[in-house]
Coordinates of C-alpha atoms in Angstrom, one line a residue:
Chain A
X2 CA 165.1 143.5 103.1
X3 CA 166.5 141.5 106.3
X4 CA 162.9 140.7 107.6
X5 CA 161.5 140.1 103.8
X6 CA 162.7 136.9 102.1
X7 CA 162.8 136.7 98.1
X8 CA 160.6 133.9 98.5
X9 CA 157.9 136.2 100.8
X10 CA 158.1 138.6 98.7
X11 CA 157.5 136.9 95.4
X12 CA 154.1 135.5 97.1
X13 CA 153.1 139.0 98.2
X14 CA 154.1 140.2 94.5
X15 CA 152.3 137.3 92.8
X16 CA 149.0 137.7 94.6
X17 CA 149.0 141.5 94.2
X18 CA 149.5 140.6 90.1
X19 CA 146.9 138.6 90.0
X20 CA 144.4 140.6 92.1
X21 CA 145.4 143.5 89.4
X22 CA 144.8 141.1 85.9
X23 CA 141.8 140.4 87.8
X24 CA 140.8 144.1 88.2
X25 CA 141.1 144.3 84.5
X26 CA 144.9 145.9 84.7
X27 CA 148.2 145.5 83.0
X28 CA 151.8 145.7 83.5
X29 CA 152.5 149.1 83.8
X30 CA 149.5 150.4 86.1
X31 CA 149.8 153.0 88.4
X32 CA 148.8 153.0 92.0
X33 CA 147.8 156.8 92.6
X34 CA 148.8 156.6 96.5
X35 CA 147.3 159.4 98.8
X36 CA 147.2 159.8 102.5
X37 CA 150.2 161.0 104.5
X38 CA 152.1 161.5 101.4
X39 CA 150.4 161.9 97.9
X40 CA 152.6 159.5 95.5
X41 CA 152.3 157.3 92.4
X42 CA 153.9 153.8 92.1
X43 CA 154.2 152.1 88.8
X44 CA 153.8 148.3 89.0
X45 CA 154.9 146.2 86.6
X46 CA 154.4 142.4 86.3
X47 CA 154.9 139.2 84.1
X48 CA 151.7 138.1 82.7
X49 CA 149.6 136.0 85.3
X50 CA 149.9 132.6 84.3
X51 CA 146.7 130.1 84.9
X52 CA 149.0 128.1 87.5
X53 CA 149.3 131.3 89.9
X54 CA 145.3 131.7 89.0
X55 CA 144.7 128.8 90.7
X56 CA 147.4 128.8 93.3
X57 CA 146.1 132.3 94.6
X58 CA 142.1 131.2 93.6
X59 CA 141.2 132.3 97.5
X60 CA 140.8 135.8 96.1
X61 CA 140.3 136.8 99.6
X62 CA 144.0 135.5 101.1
X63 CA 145.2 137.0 97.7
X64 CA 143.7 140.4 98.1
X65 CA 145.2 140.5 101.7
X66 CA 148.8 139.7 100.8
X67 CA 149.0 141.7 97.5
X68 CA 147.6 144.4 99.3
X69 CA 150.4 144.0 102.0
X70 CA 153.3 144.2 99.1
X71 CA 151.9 147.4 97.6
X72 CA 151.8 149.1 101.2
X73 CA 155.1 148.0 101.6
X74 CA 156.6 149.2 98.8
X75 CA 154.5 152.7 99.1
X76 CA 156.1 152.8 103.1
X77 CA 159.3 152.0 101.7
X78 CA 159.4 154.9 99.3
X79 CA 158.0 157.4 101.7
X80 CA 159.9 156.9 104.8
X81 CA 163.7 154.9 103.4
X82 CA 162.8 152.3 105.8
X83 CA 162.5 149.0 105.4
X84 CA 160.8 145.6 106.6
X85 CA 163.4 144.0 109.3
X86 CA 161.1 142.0 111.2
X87 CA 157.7 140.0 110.7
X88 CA 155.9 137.6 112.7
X89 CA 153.1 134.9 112.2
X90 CA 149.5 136.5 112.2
X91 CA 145.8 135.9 110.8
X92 CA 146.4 134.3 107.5
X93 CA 149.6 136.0 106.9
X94 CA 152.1 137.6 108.4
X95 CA 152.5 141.4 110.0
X96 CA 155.9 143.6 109.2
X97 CA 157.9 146.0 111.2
X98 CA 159.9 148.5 109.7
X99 CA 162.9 150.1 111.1
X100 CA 166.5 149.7 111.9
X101 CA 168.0 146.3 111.9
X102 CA 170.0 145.5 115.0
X103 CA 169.6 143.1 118.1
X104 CA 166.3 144.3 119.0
X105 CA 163.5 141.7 117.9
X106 CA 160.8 144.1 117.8
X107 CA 161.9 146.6 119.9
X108 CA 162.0 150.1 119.0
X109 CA 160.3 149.4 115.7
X110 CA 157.3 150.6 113.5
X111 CA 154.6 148.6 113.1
X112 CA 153.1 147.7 109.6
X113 CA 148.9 147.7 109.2
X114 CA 147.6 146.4 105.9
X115 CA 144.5 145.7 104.5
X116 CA 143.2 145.3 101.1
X117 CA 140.1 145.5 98.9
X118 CA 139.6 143.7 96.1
X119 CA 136.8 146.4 94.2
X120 CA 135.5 149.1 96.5
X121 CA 135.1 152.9 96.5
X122 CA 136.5 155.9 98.2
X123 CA 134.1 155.4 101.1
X124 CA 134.9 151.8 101.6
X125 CA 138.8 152.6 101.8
X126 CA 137.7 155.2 104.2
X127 CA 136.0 153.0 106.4
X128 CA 138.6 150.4 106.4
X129 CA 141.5 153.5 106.8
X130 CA 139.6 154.2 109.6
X131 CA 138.9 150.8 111.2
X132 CA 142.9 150.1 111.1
X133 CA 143.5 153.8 112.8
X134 CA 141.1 152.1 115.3
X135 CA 142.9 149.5 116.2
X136 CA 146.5 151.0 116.1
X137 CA 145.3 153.7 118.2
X138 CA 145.9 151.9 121.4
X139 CA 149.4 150.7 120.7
X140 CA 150.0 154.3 120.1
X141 CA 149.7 155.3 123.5
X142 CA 151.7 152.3 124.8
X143 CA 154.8 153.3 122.4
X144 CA 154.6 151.3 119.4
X145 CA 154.0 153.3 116.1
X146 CA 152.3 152.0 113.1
X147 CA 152.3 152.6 109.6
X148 CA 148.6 152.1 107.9
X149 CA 148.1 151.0 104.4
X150 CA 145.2 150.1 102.5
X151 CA 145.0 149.0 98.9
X152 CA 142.0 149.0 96.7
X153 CA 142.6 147.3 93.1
X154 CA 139.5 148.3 91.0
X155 CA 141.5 152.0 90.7
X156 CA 144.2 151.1 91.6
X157 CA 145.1 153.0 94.9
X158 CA 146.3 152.9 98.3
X159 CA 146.4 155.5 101.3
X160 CA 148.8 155.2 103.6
X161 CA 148.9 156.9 106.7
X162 CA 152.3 157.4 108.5
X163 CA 151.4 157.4 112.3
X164 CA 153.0 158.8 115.2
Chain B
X145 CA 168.4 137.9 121.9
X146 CA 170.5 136.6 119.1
X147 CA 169.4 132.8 119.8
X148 CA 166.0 134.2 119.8
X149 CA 166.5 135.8 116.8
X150 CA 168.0 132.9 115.0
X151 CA 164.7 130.9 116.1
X152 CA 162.2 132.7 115.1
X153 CA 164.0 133.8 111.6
X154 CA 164.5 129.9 110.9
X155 CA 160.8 129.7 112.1
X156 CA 159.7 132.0 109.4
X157 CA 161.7 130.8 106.8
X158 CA 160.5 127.2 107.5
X159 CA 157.0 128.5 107.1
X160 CA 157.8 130.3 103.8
X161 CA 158.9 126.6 102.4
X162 CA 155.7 125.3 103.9
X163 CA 153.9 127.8 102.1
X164 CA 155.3 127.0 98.6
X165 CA 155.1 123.6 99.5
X166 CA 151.4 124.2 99.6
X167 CA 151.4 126.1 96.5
X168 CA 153.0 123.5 94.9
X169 CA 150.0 121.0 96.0
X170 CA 152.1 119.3 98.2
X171 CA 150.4 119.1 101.6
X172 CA 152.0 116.4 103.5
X173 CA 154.9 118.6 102.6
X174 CA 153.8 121.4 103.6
X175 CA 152.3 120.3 107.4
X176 CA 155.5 118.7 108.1
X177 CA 157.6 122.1 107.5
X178 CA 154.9 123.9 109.4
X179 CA 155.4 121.4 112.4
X180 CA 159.2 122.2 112.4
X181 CA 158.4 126.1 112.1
X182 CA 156.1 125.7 115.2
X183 CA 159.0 124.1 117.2
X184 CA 161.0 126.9 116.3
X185 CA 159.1 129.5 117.3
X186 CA 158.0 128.0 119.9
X187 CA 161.3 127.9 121.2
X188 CA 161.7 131.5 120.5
X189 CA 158.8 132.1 122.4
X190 CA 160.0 130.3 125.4
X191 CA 163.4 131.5 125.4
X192 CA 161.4 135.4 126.6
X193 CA 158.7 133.7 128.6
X194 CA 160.4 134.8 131.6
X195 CA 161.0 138.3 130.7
X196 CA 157.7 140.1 131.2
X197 CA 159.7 143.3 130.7
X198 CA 160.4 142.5 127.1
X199 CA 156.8 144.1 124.7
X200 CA 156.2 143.7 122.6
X201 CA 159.0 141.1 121.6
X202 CA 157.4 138.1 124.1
X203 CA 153.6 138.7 123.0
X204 CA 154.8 138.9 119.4
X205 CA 156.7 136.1 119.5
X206 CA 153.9 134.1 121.7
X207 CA 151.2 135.0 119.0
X208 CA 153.1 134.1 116.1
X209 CA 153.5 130.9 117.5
X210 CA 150.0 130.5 118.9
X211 CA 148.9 131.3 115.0
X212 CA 150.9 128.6 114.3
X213 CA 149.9 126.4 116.5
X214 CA 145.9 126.9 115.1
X215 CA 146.7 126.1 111.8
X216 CA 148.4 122.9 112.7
X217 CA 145.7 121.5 115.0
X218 CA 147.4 122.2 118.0
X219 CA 144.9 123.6 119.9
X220 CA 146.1 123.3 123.4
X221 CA 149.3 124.2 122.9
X222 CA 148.0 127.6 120.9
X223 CA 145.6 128.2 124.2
X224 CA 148.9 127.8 126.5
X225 CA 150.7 130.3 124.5
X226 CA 148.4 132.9 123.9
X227 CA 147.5 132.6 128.0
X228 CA 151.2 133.2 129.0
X229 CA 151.7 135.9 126.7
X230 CA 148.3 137.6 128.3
X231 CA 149.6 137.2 131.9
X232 CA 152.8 139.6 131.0
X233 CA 152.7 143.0 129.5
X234 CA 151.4 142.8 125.8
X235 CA 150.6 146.4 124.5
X236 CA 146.4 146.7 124.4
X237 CA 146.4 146.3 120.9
X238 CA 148.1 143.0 120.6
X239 CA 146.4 141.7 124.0
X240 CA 143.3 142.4 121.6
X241 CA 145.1 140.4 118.7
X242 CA 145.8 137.5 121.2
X243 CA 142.2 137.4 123.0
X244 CA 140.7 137.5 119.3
X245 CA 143.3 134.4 118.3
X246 CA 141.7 132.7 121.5
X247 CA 138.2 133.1 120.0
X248 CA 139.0 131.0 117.1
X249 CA 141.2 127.8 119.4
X250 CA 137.7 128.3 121.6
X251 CA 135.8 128.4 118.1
X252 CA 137.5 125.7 116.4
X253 CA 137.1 123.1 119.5
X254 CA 133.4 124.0 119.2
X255 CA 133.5 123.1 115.7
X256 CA 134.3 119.6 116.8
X257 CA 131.0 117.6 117.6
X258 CA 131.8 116.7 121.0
X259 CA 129.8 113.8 121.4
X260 CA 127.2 115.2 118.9
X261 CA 126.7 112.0 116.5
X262 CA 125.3 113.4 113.1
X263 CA 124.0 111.2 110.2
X264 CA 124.5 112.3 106.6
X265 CA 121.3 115.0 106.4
X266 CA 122.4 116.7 109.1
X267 CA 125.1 119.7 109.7
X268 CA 125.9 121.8 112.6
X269 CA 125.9 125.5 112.8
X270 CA 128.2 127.4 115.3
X271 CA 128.4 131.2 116.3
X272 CA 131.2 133.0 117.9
X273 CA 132.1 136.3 119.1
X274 CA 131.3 138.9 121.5
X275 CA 127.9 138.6 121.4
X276 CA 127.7 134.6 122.1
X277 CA 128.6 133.6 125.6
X278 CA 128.9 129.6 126.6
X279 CA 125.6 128.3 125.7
X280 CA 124.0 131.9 125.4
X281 CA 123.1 134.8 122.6
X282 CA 121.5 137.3 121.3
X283 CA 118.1 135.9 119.7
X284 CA 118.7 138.3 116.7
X285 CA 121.5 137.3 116.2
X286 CA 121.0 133.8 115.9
X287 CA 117.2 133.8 114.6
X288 CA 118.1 135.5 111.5
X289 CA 120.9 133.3 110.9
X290 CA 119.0 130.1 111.5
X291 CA 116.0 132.0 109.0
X292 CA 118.5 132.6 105.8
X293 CA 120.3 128.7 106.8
X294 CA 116.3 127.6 106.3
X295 CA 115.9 129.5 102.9
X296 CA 119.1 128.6 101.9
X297 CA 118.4 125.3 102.1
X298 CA 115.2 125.5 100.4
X299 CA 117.0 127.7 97.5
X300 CA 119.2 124.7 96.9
X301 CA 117.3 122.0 97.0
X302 CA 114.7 123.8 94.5
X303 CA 117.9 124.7 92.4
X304 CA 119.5 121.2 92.5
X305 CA 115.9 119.8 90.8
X306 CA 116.3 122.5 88.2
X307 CA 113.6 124.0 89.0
X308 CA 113.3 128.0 88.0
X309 CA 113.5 130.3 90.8
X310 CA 110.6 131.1 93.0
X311 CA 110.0 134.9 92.9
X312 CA 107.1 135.5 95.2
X313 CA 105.1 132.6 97.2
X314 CA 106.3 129.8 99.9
X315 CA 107.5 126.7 99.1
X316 CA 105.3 124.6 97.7
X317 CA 103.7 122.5 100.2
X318 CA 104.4 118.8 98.5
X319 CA 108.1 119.8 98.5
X320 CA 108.1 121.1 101.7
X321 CA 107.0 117.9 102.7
X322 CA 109.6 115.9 101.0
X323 CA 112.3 118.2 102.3
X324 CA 111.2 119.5 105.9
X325 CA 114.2 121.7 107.6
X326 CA 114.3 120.3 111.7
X327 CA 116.2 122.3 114.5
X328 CA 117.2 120.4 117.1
X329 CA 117.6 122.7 120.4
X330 CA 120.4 124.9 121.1
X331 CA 123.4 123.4 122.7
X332 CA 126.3 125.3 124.6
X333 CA 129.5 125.0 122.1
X334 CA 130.3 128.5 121.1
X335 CA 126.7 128.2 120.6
X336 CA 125.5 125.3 118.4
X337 CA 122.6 124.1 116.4
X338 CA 121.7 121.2 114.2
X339 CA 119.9 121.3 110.9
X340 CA 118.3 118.0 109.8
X341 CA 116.9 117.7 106.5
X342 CA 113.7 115.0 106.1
X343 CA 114.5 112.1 104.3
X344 CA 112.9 111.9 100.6
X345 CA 111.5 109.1 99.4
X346 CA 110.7 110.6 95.9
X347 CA 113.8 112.3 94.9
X348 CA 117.1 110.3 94.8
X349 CA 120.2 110.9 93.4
X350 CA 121.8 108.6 91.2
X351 CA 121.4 106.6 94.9
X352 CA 122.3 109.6 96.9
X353 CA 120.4 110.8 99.5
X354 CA 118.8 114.1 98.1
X355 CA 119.4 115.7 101.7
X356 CA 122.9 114.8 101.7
X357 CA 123.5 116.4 98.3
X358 CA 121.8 119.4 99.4
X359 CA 123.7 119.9 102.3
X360 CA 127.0 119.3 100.8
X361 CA 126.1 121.7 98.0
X362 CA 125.2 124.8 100.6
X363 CA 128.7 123.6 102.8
X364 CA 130.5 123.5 99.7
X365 CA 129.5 126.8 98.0
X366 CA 129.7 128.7 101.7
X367 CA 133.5 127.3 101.3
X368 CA 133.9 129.1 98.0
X369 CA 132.2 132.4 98.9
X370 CA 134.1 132.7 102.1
X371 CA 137.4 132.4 99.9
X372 CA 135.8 135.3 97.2
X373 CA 136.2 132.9 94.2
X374 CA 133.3 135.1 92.2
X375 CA 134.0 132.9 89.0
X376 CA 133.7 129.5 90.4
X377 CA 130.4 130.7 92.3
X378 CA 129.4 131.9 89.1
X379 CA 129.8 128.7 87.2
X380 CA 128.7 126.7 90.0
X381 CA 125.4 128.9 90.0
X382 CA 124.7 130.1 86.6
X383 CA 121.3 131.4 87.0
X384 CA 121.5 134.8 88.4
X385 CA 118.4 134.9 90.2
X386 CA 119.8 131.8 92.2
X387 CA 122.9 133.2 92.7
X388 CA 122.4 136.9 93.9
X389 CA 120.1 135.1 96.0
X390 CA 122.7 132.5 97.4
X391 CA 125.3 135.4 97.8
X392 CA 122.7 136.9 99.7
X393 CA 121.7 135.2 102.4
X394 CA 125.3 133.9 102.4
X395 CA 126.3 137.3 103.0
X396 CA 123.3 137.7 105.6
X397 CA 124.5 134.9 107.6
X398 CA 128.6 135.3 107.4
X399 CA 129.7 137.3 110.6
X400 CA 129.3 141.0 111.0
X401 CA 132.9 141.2 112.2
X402 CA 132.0 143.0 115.3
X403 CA 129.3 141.1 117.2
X404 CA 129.7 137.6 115.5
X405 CA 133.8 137.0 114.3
X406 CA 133.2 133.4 113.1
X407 CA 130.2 130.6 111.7
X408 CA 131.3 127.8 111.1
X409 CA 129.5 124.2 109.9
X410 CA 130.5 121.0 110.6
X411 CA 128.8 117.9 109.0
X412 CA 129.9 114.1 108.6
X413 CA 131.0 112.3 105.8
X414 CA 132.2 108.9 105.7
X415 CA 133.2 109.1 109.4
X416 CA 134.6 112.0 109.4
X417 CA 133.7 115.9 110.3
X418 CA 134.4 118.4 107.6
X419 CA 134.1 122.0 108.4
X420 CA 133.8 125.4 107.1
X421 CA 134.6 128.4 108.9
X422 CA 132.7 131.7 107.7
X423 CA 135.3 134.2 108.2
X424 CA 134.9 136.6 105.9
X425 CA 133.3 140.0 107.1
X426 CA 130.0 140.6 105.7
X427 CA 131.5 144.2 105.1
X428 CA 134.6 142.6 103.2
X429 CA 132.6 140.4 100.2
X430 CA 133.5 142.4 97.2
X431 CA 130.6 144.4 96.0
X432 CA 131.2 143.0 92.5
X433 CA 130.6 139.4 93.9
X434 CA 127.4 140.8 95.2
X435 CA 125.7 141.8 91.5
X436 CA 124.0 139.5 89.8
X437 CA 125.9 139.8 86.4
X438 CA 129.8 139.9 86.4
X439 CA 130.6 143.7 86.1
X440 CA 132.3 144.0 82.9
X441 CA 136.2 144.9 82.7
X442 CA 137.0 148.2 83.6
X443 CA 133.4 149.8 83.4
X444 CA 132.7 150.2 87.3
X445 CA 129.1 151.8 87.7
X446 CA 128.8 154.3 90.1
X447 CA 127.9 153.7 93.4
X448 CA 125.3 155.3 95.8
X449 CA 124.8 155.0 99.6
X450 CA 121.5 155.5 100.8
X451 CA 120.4 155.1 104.4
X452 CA 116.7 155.6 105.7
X453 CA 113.1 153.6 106.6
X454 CA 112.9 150.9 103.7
X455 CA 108.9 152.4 103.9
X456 CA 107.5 150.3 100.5
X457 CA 108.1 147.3 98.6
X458 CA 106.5 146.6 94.9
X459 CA 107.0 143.2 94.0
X460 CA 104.2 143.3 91.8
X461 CA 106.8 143.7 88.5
X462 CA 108.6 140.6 88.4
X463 CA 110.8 142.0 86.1
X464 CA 111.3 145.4 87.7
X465 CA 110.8 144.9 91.2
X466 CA 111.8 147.8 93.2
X467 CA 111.9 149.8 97.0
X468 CA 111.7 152.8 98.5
X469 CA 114.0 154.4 100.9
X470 CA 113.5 157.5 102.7
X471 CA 116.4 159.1 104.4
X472 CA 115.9 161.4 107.5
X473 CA 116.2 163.9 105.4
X474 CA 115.1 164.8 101.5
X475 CA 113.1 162.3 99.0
X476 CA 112.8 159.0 99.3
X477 CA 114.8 157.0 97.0
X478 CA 113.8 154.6 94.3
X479 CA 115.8 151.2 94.0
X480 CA 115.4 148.4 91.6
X481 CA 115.8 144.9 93.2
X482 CA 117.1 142.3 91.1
X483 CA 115.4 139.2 90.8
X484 CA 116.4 136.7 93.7
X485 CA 116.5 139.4 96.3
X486 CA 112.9 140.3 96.8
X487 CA 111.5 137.7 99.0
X488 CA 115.1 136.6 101.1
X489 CA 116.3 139.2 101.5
X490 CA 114.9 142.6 101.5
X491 CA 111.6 141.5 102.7
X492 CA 112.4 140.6 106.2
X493 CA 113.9 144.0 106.7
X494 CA 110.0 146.1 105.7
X495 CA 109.4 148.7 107.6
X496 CA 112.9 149.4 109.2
X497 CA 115.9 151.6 108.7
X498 CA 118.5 150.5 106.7
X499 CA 121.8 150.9 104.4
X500 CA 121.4 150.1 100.8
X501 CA 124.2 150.4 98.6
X502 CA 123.1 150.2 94.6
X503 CA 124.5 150.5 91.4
X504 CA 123.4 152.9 88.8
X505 CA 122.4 151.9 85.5
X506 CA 121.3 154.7 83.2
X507 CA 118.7 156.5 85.1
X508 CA 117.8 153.6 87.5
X509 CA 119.6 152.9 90.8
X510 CA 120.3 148.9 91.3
X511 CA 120.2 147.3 94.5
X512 CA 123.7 145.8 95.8
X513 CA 123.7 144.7 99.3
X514 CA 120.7 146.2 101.9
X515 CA 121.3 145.9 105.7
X516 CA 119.7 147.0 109.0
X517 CA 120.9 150.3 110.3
X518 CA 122.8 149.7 113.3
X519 CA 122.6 152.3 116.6
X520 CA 125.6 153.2 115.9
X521 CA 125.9 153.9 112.0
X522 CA 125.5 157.6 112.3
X523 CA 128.2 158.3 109.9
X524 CA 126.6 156.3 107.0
X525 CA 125.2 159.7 105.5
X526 CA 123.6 159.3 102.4
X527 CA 125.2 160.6 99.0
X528 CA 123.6 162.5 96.9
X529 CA 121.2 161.1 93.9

C-alpha cells in the first residue's frame, strides 16, 4: 500500500498480536466484524516474543495502533481500497484511503480508528458513536470517513462505511 | 504537489526509522531522526501555506507537523503551525483536531514550573481542558481531584510502611502528623496547584526522605496506569485492597475526556522537572485493570450497567461490604464493593445518582468502576438484572 510502509505496518501488526496473546488468543482467531458490512477476518500471527512484550508494554499506545491495523485490513476487504496517504496525529498516525494520484489528501476517504483493549458491546457502541461524532462535521464539509473500532477480549470490530 | 509530496512521504518514513529506533532502546537515535522528519514536514507544510484553497491538504499537513513539533519539545514552533493552519480553511473537524493539539503545547508549557521552585516533597498538579480557563475552574472539578491526590497520598504512604489497608476510619492522627498533605493556593498555569508533604522525622528511608519516596511512588505508578500496564501495577501493588483502591482514585482523578483533556504532575529531582501527563480517558482504563484480581484467561464475567440514586451504603461487613442502587425505575440493585473501594471512593458519591458498572459472580453483582451521573447521561439505561 503506497501510504503504508512494511515497516508501519509490521508495528501496527505487532501491537495488534500482542494486544490478542494478551486477550488470551492464538494464531488463528477470528475477528467477527459487524457494522456496515457483517464479515470475519482470520488473523494469524508468530508467537509474541517477550522483546515485542516489552517494546509495546504501553498497552494503551498498543491497543490504539493494533486496533488501527485490524480496521484497516477489515476497510480494505470491504471497499478494494487501500491506504495511500497518512499523516502525523495523537500518538500515531491517521490513514486515507482512496486512489493514489497527485492529490495529497484531496478527494480521499478518511480513516477513524479506535480500539479497546477488554470492553463489551455497549462500550464499542459508545466509542462507535463518539467517532461518528466527530466525523460528522467533516461530512458536511466533503471529506468522508471510514469508522472502525476494535475490541480484543472477543475479538471484534464494527466498521462503519460513511458517506 | 509532487515536491510536497516527496516531503512529507520522506517525513513519514523518517519518523517510521525514529520509531524503531525507539523500539530498539535507542533514543538519542531516535530524537535525532524525529528532528529531520519535523524539517521535512515542516517544509511540506510551508510549501501550501499560501494556498488557503487547498483542505484539507495544508491543515493536514500543518497538524502533522505541529504533532511533531510537540513531541520534540518544540513548542513554539508547534503553536506557529497549528495557528496558520487555523487562519485558512481547515474542515470543522480537523480545526477541532488542531485547537485540541493547541491544548496540549498550552498544557505542556504549564507543565513547566515557571518560576515555581519546588523542593523534593513537593509536586505540582495541573488541569486542562474546556472547563479550566487561565487561572480559573470549575470548583468540582478541581476539589475532587485535589480530594483523591490527598487520599492517594495517604494510601501510599500507609502502603510504603507495610502497613495493612485501612477499611473504615481516618488516618490515624500520629501519622497524620508525621505526614501532613499542604496546598499551597491556586496559581494561573492551565490551572496549577502544589502538594507539599510534611517532613518526618521518625520515618526515613535508608536516608531518603519518606515524603520524597512517597511522591515519587504515586508519580511513578500514575505513569504506569496512564500507559495500561495492568501487570506491572499489579506487581508493583500486590495487595488488592491497595490496589483497586489506587486504580480508583487514579481513575477518579485522570481526565473525563470531555471537560478536563489532560493532568499532568510535575515534581523536581536532582535539578530537574519530571512530568507525567494523565491522558488517558477515565472512560478508556480497561475494565479488567479496574478489578481487583486479574480476570482469568478467557472467562469474562458478565457485565451489568446500572444507573440510579446510590440511596445506602453497608460497610458494616468488612468482608462483604455492599450498596444499593435504585434506578428511576424498578428495584433497587444490590452491589458488593470490594475491599479498598468503600471509603475512597464510593463514599463521597452517598446519596447521589450515579453509574455503576459490576461484575457478576454467581449470584452476586461486583462493583467495577462507580461514577456521578452526568446531566447529560440519559442514554446510560440500566440493563436488566
Amino acid at each position: 500500500m503506497p501510504g503504508l510502509t512494511a515497516a508501519n505496518g509490521s508495528v501496527l501488526a505487532e501491537a495488534a498480536s500482542v494486544c490478542l496473546e494478551d486477550q488470551s488468543h492464538h494464531t488463528g482467531v477470528i475477528v467477527v466484524v459487524d457494522g456496515s458490512q457483517a464479515d470475519n477476518l482470520t488473523l494469524t500471527w508468530d508467537a509474541v516474543t517477550d522483546q515485542q512484550r516489552r517494546t509495546y508494554a504501553d498497552l494503551q499506545e498498543a491497543t490504539e495502533w493494533g486496533a488501527c491495523g485490524i480496521g484497516i485490513i477489515a476497510v480494505c476487504k470491504q471497499t478494494g481500497q487501500v491506504v495511500v496517504e497518512r499523516s502525523r496525529k495523537g500518538t500515531g498516525f491517521d490513514y486515507w484511503f482512496g486512489e493514489e494520484d497527485d492529490d495529497l489528501f484531496q478527494n480521499k476517504t478518511r480513516f477513524e480508528s479506535s480500539g479497546i483493549l477488554n470492553g463489551d458491546g455497549s462500550v464499542i457502541g459508545t466509542r462507535v458513536k463518539q467517532k461518528l461524532e466527530q466525523v460528522k462535521a467533516s461530512s458536511h464539509t466533503g471529506t468522508p470517513a471510514y469508522v472502525s473500532v476494535v475490541e480484543f477480549s472477543g475479538p471484534r470490530a464494527r466498521v462503519v462505511i460513511g458517506k | 504537489m509532487n515536491h510536497t509530496k516527496d516531503l512529507h512521504r520522506a517525513a513519514m518514513q523518517l519518523l517510521d526509522d525514529a520509531l524503531a529506533a525507539r523500539q530498539r532502546g535507542d533514543m538519542e537515535q531516535s530524537m535525532s531522526l524525529q528532528k529531520l522528519a519535523l524539517e521535512k514536514e515542516r517544509a511540506a507544510a510551508d510549501s501550501v501555506a499560501g494556498n488557503l484553497d487547498q483542505e484539507p491538504t495544508r491543515s493536514i499537513l500543518h497538524r502533522s507537523a505541529a504533532t511533531i513539533a510537540l513531541d520534540a519539545g518544540e513548542y513554539a514552533l508547534a503553536e506557529h503551525l497549528i495557528c496558520r493552519a487555523l487562519i485558512g480553511r481547515p474542515t470543522s473537524d480537523i480545526a477541532e483536531e488542531l485547537r485540541d493539539l493547541l491544548e496540549q503545547v498550552y498544557f505542556r508549557r504549564h507543565l513547566s514550573l515557571r518560576g515555581i521552585e519546588l523542593e523534593n516533597d513537593e509536586f505540582q498538579m495541573s488541569i486542562s481542558g474546556t472547563d479550566v480557563g487561565y487561572g480559573i475552574t470549575r470548583t468540582d472539578t478541581f476539589l475532587q481531584r485535589v480530594s483523591s491526590v490527598e487520599k492517594l497520598l495517604y494510601r501510599t504512604a500507609e502502603r510504603k510502611l507495610q502497613r495493612p489497608y485501612r477499611s473504615a476510619g481516618a488516618v490515624a492522627k500520629k501519622f497524620k502528623d508525621e505526614l501532613e498533605v499542604y496546598l499551597s493556593v491556586p496559581r494561573a498555569a492551565s490551572f496549577a496547584v502544589s502538594f507539599k508533604l510534611g517532613r518526618s522525622l521518625q520515618i526515613q528511608f535508608e536516608g531518603l526522605s519518606f515524603a520524597e519516596r512517597v511522591v515519587d511512588e504515586v508519580l511513578e505508578c500514575f505513569s504506569i496506569f496512564n500507559s495500561a500496564r495492568e501487570r506491572e501495577l499489579r506487581e508493583r501493588i500486590p495487595d488488592p485492597a491497595y490496589y483497586t483502591n489506587f486504580v480508583g482514585l487514579a481513575r477518579s482523578i485522570a481526565p473525563d475526556g470531555k471537560e478536563i483533556k489532560v493532568v499532568g504532575f510535575t515534581s523536581v529531582r536532582q535539578g530537574k522537572a519530571q512530568e507525567v501527563a494523565l491522558t488517558l480517558d477515565q472512560s478508556r482504563v480497561p475494565l479488567q485493570m479496574l478489578t481487583a484480581v486479574p480476570p482469568t484467561p478467557g472467562g469474562e464475567p458478565p457485565r451489568v450497567r446500572v444507573e440510579g440514586r446510590l440511596a445506602f451504603a453497608d460497610a458494616l461487613r468488612p468482608d462483604k461490604s455492599q450498596i444499593k442502587v435504585s434506578p428511576a425505575k424498578g428495584r433497587p440493585v444490590t452491589i458488593i464493593v470490594p475491599e479498598g473501594m468503600m471509603d475512597d471512593i464510593v463514599r463521597p458519591l452517598w446519596d447521589t445518582d450515579v453509574i455503576v458498572t459490576a461484575v457478576r459472580d454467581g449470584k452476586d453483582l461486583k462493583l467495577v468502576e462507580i461514577d456521578p451521573a452526568s446531566a447529560d447521561s440519559n442514554d446510560a439505561d440500566s440493563e436488566p438484572i
